[in-house]
Short mmCIF file of C-alpha atoms (C1' of nucleotides) in Angstrom, two decimals:
data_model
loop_
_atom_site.label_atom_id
_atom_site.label_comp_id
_atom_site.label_asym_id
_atom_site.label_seq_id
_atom_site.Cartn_x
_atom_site.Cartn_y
_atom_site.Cartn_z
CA UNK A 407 -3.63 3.11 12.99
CA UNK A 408 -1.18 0.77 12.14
CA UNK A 409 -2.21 -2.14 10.11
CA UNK A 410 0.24 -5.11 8.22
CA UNK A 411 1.99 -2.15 5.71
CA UNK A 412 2.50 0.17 8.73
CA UNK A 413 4.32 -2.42 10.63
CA UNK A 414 5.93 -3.76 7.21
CA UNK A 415 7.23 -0.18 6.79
CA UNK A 416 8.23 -0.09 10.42
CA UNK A 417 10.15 -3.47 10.13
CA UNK A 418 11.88 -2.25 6.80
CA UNK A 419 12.89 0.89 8.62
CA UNK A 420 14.06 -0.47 11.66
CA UNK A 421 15.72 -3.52 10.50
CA UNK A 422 19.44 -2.46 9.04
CA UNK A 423 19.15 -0.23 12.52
CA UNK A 424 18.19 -2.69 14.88
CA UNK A 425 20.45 -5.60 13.58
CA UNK A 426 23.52 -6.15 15.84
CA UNK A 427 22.43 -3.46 18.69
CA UNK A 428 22.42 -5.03 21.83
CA UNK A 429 20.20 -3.75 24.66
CA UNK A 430 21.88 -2.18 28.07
CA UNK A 431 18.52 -1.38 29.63
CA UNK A 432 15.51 -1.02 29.86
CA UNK A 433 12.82 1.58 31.18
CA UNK A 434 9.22 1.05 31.98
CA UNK A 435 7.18 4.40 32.16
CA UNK A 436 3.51 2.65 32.52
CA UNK A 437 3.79 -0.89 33.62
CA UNK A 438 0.47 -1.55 31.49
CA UNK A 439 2.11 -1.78 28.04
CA UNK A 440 4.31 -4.61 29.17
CA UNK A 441 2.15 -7.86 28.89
CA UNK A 442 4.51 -10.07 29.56
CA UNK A 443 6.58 -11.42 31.37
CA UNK A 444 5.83 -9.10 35.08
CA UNK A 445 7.56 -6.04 34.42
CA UNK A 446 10.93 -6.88 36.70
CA UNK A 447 10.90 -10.26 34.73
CA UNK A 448 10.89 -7.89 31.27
CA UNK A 449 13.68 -5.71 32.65
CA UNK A 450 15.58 -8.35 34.12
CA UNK A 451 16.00 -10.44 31.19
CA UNK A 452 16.62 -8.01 28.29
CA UNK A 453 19.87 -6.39 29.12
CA UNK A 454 23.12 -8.32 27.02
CA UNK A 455 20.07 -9.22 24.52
CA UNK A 456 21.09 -8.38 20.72
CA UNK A 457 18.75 -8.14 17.89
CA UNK A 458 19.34 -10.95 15.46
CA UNK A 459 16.36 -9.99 13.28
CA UNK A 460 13.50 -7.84 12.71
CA UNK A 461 10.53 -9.23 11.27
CA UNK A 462 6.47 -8.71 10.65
CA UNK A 463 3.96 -11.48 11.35
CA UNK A 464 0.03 -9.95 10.64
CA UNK A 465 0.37 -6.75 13.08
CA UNK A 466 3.56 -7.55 15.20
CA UNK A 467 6.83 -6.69 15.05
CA UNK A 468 8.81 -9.51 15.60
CA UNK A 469 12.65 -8.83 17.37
CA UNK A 470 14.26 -11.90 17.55
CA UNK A 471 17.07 -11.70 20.30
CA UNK A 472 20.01 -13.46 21.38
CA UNK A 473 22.93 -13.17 23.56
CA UNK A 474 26.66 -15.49 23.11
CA UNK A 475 24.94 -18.43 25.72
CA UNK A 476 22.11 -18.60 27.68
CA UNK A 477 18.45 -18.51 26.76
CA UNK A 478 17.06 -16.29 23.63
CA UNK A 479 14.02 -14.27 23.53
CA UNK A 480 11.83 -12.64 21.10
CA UNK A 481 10.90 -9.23 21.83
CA UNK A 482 7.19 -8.68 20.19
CA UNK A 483 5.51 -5.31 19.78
CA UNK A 484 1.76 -4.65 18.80
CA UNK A 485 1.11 -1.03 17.86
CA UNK A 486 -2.76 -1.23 18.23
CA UNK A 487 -4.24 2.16 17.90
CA UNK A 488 -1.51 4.53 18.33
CA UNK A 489 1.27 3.13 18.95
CA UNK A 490 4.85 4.92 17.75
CA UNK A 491 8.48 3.26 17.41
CA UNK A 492 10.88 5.45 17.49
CA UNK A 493 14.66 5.33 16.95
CA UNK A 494 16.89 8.21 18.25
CA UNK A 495 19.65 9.88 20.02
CA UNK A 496 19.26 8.87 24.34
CA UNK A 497 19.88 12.74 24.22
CA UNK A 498 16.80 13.47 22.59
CA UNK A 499 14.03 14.47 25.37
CA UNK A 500 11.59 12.16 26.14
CA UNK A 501 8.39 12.76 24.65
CA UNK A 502 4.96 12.69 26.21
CA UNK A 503 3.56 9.24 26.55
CA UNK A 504 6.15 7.75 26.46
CA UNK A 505 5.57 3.89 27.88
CA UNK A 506 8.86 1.79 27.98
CA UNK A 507 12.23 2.92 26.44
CA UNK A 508 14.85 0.74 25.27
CA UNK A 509 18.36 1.90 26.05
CA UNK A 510 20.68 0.60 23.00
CA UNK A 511 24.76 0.47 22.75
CA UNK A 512 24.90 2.80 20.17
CA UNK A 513 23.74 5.57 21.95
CA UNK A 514 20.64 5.62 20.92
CA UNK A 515 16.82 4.34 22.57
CA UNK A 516 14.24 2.26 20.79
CA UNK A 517 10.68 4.76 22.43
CA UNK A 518 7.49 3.07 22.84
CA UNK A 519 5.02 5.97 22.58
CA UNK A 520 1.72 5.75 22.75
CA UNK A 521 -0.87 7.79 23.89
CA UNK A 522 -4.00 5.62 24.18
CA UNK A 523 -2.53 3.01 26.34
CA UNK A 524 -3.81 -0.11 23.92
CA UNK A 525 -0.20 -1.58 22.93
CA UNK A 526 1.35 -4.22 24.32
CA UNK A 527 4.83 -5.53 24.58
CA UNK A 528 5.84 -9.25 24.81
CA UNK A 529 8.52 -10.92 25.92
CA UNK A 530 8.52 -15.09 25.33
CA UNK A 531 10.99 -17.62 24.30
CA UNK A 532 8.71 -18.71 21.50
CA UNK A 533 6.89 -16.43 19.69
CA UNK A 534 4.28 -18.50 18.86
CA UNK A 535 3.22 -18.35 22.41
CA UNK A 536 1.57 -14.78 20.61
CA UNK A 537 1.46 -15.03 16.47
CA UNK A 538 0.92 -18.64 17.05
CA UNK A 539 -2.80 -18.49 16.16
CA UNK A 540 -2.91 -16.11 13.58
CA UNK A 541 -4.74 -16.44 9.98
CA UNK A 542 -2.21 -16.79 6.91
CA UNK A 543 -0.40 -13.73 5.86
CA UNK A 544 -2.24 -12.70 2.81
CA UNK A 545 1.11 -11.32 0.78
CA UNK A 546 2.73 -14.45 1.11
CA UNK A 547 3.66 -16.30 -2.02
CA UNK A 548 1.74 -19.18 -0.92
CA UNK A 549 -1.12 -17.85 -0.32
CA UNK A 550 -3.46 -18.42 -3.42
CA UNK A 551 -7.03 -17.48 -4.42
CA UNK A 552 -8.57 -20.84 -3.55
CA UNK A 553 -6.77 -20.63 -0.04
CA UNK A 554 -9.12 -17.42 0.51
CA UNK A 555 -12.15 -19.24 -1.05
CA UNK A 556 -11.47 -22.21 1.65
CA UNK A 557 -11.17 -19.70 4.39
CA UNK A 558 -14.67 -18.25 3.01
CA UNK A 559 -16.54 -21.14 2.46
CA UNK A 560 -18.97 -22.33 5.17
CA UNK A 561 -19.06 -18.80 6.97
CA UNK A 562 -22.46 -17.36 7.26
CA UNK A 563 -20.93 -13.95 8.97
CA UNK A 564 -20.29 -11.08 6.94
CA UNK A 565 -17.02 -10.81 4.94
CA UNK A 566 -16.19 -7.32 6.57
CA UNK A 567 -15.79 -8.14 10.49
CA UNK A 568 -14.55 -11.60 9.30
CA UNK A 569 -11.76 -10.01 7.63
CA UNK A 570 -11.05 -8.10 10.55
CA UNK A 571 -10.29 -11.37 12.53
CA UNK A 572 -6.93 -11.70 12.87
CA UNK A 573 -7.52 -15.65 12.66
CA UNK A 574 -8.64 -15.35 9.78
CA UNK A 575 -6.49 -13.68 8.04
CA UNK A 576 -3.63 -11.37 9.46
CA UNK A 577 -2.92 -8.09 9.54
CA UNK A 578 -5.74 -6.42 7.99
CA UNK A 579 -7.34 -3.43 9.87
CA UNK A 580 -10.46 -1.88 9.08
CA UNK A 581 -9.07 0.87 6.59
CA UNK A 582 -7.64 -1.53 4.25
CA UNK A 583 -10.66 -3.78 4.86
CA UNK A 584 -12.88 -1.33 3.27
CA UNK A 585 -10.64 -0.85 0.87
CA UNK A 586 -10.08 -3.84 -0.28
CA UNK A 587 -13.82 -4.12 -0.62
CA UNK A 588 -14.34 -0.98 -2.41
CA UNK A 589 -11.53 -2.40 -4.78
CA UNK A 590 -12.92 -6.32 -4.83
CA UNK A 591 -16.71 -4.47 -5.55
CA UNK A 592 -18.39 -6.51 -3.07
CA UNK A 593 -21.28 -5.19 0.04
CA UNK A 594 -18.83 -5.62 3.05
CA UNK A 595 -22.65 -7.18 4.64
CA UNK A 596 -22.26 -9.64 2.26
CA UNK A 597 -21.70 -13.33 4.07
CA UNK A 598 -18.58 -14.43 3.29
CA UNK A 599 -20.32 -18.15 2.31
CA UNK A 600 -22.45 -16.10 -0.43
CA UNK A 601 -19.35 -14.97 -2.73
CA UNK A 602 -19.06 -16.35 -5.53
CA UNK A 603 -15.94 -17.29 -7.07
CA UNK A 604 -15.90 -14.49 -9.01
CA UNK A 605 -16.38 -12.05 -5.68
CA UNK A 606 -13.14 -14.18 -4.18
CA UNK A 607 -10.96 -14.02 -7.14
CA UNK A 608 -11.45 -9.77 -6.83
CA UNK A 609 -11.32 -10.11 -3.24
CA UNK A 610 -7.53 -11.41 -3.44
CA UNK A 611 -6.64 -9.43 -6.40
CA UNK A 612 -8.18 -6.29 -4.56
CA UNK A 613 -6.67 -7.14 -0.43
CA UNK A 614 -3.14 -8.22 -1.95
CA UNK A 615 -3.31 -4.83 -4.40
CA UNK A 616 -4.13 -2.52 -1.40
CA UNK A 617 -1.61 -4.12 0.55
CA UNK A 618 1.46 -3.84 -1.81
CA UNK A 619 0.55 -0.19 -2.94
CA UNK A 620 -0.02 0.91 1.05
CA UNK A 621 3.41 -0.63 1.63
CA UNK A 622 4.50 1.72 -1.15
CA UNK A 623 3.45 4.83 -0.55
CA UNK A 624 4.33 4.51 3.20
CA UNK A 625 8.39 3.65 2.17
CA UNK A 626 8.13 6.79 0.56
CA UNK A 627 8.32 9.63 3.14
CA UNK A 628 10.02 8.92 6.26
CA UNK A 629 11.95 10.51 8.42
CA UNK A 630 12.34 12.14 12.15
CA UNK A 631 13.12 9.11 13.43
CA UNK A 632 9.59 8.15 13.90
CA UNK A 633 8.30 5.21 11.85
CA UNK A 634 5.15 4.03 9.87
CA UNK A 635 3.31 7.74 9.36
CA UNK A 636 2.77 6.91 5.46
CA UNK A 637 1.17 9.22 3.43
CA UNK A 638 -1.43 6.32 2.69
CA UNK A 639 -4.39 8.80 3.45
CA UNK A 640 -4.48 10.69 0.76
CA UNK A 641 -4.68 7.25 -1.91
CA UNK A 642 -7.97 6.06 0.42
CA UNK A 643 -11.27 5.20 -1.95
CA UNK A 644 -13.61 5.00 0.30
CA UNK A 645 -12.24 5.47 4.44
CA UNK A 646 -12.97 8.34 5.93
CA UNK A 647 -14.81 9.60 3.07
CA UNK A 648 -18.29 9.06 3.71
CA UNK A 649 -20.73 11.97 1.95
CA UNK A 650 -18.12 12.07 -0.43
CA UNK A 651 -18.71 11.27 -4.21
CA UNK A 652 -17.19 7.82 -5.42
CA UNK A 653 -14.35 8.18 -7.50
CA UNK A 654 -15.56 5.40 -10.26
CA UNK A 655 -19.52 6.86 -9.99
CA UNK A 656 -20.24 9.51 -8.17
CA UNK A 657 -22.79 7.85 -5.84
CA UNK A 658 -22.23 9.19 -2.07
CA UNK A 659 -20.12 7.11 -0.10
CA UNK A 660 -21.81 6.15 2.87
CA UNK A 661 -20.71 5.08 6.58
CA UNK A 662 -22.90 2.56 8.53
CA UNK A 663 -21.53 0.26 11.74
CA UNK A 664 -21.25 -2.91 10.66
CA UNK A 665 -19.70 -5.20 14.27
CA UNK A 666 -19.57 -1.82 16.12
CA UNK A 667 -16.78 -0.81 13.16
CA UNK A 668 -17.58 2.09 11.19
CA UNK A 669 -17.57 0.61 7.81
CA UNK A 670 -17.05 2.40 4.52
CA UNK A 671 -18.53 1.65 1.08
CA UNK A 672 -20.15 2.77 -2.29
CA UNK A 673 -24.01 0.99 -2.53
CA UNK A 674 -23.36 1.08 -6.13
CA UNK A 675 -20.26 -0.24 -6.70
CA UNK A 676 -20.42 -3.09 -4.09
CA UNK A 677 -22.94 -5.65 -4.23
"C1'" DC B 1111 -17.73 -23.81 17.76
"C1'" DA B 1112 -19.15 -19.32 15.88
"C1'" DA B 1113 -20.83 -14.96 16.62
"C1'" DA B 1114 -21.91 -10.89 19.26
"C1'" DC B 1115 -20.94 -7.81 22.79
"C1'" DT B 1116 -17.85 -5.27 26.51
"C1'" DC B 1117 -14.07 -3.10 27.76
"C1'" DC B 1118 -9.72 -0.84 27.80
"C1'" DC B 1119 -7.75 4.42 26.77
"C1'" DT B 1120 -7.37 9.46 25.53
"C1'" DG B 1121 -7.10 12.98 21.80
"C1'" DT B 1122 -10.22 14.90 18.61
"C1'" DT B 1123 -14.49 16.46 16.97
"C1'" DA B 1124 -19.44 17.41 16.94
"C1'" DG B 1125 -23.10 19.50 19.25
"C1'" DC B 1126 -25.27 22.71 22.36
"C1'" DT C 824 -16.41 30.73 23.67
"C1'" DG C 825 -16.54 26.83 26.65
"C1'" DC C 826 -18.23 22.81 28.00
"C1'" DT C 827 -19.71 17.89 27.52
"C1'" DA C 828 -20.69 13.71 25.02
"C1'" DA C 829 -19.78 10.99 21.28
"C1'" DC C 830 -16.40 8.92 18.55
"C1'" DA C 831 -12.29 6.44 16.92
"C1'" DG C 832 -10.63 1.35 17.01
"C1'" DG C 833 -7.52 -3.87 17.88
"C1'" DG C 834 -8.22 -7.57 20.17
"C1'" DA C 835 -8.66 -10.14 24.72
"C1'" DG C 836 -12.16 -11.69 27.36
"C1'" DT C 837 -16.93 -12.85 28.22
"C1'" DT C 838 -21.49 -14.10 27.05
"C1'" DT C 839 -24.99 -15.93 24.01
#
DNA sequence: CAAACTCCCTGTTAGC
DNA sequence: TGCTAACAGGGAGTTT
């Protein structure tokens, strides 16, 4: 599931790919995966459209477009659950699932794929129309320790499902929520309100650590065309491995739902 | 306003 | 073996 260092990788990837291309058209499969504008406004308006940029904001992909006059979009993608980007030859067959295909001068098609149906394209002349709303990126520069322990402070809900709010903070996704708990040694039932600033200061140091090293591993082994399958998995502490024994002390790492999210965690290490 | 719940989807897995 | 039900989960929308 991509989460920020998916679509980070994704954006590295794509970007000396994408820059310059200019779109000649454009193919809806499933009309659902196009939120807006109406699906003959999305088709209508991209054609003559060429990337200027490819950035990340929290879980989008953000292609800013332009064309010699006229009006300039920005072409936003969220991945969700399984969504897939992929870059390759218009002679390539189309794969199954595919939801909206981008024809590009090169010869090549930017392929939505996505097989449960819960991405979403965008098309807006300001993009904060979507990211507009969206918690601080925690990687940025400017984002410091006692920026976290503002966002914190005052919220009786539990630091887990709050750091799955995207208004909160961006990009973070449940594996690298639990992660960054397991790392930061704190109960993800915890109220965020009750850390102390000790439990903060790990917190950052623990979500910014995960972050970095997931963005990592995942620029490591690419290829096929197809973009943000990391091999992140296998560096997991505590997702998917409930029953398991935790790495720093052996206690069983258990699963409970914590906000109807499966939630990961060691009782001993996190308190 | 914050918090909790519902729903959208389908491939995969657990259970019988 | 073959079937069904549960499960996975981001976030918009709705309700409390």
């Amino acid at each position: 599931m991509p989460e920020l260092p998916e679509v980070e990788t994704i954006a590295r990837c794509l970007r000396p790919l994408l820059l310059g291309r200019a779109v000649l058209d454009v193919r809806i499969a499933w009309p659902g995966a196009v939120d807006r504008p109406a699906p003959a406004d999305f088709t209508a308006r991209l054609p003559g459209q060429r990337v200027d940029s490819v950035e990340r904001r929290g879980k989008y992909l953000l292609l800013a477009l332009g064309r010699k006059s006229g009006p300039a979009d920005t072409l936003l993608i969220h991945l969700r659950m399984s969504g897939r980007l992929s870059l390759v030859s218009a002679a390539e067959p189309p794969p199954k699932h595919l939801r909206v295909c981008f024809v590009l001068d090169d010869g090549r098609e930017l392929r939505f794929v996505d097989t449960r149906k819960f991405g979403r394209l965008y098309l807006v002349s300001d993009p904060a129309e979507i990211v507009g709303r969206l918690g601080p990126e925690p990687l940025a520069d400017d984002f410091s320790a006692d920026d976290l322990r503002r966002l914190c402070a005052g919220r009786a809900r539990a630091i887990k499902p709050l750091l799955l709010e995207q208004t909160f903070i961006a990009g973070v996704g449940n594996i690298y929520a639990d992660e960054a708990l397991f790392r930061a040694g704190i109960d993800p039932r915890r109220s965020a309100n009750s850390l102390d600033r000790e439990r903060v200061g790990r917190l950052y140091v623990g979500l910014r650590a995960v972050l970095r090293q997931a963005i990592e591993h995942q620029g490591a082994d690419l290829g096929d065309g197809v973009y943000g399958q990391g091999s992140q998995r296998e560096h997991l502490q505590v997702y998917g491995r409930e029953g398991k024994p935790c790495f720093a002390c052996n206690t069983t790492i258990e699963k409970i739902r914590l906000s109807q999210r499966g939630t990961h965690f060691c009782p001993r290490c996190q308190t």
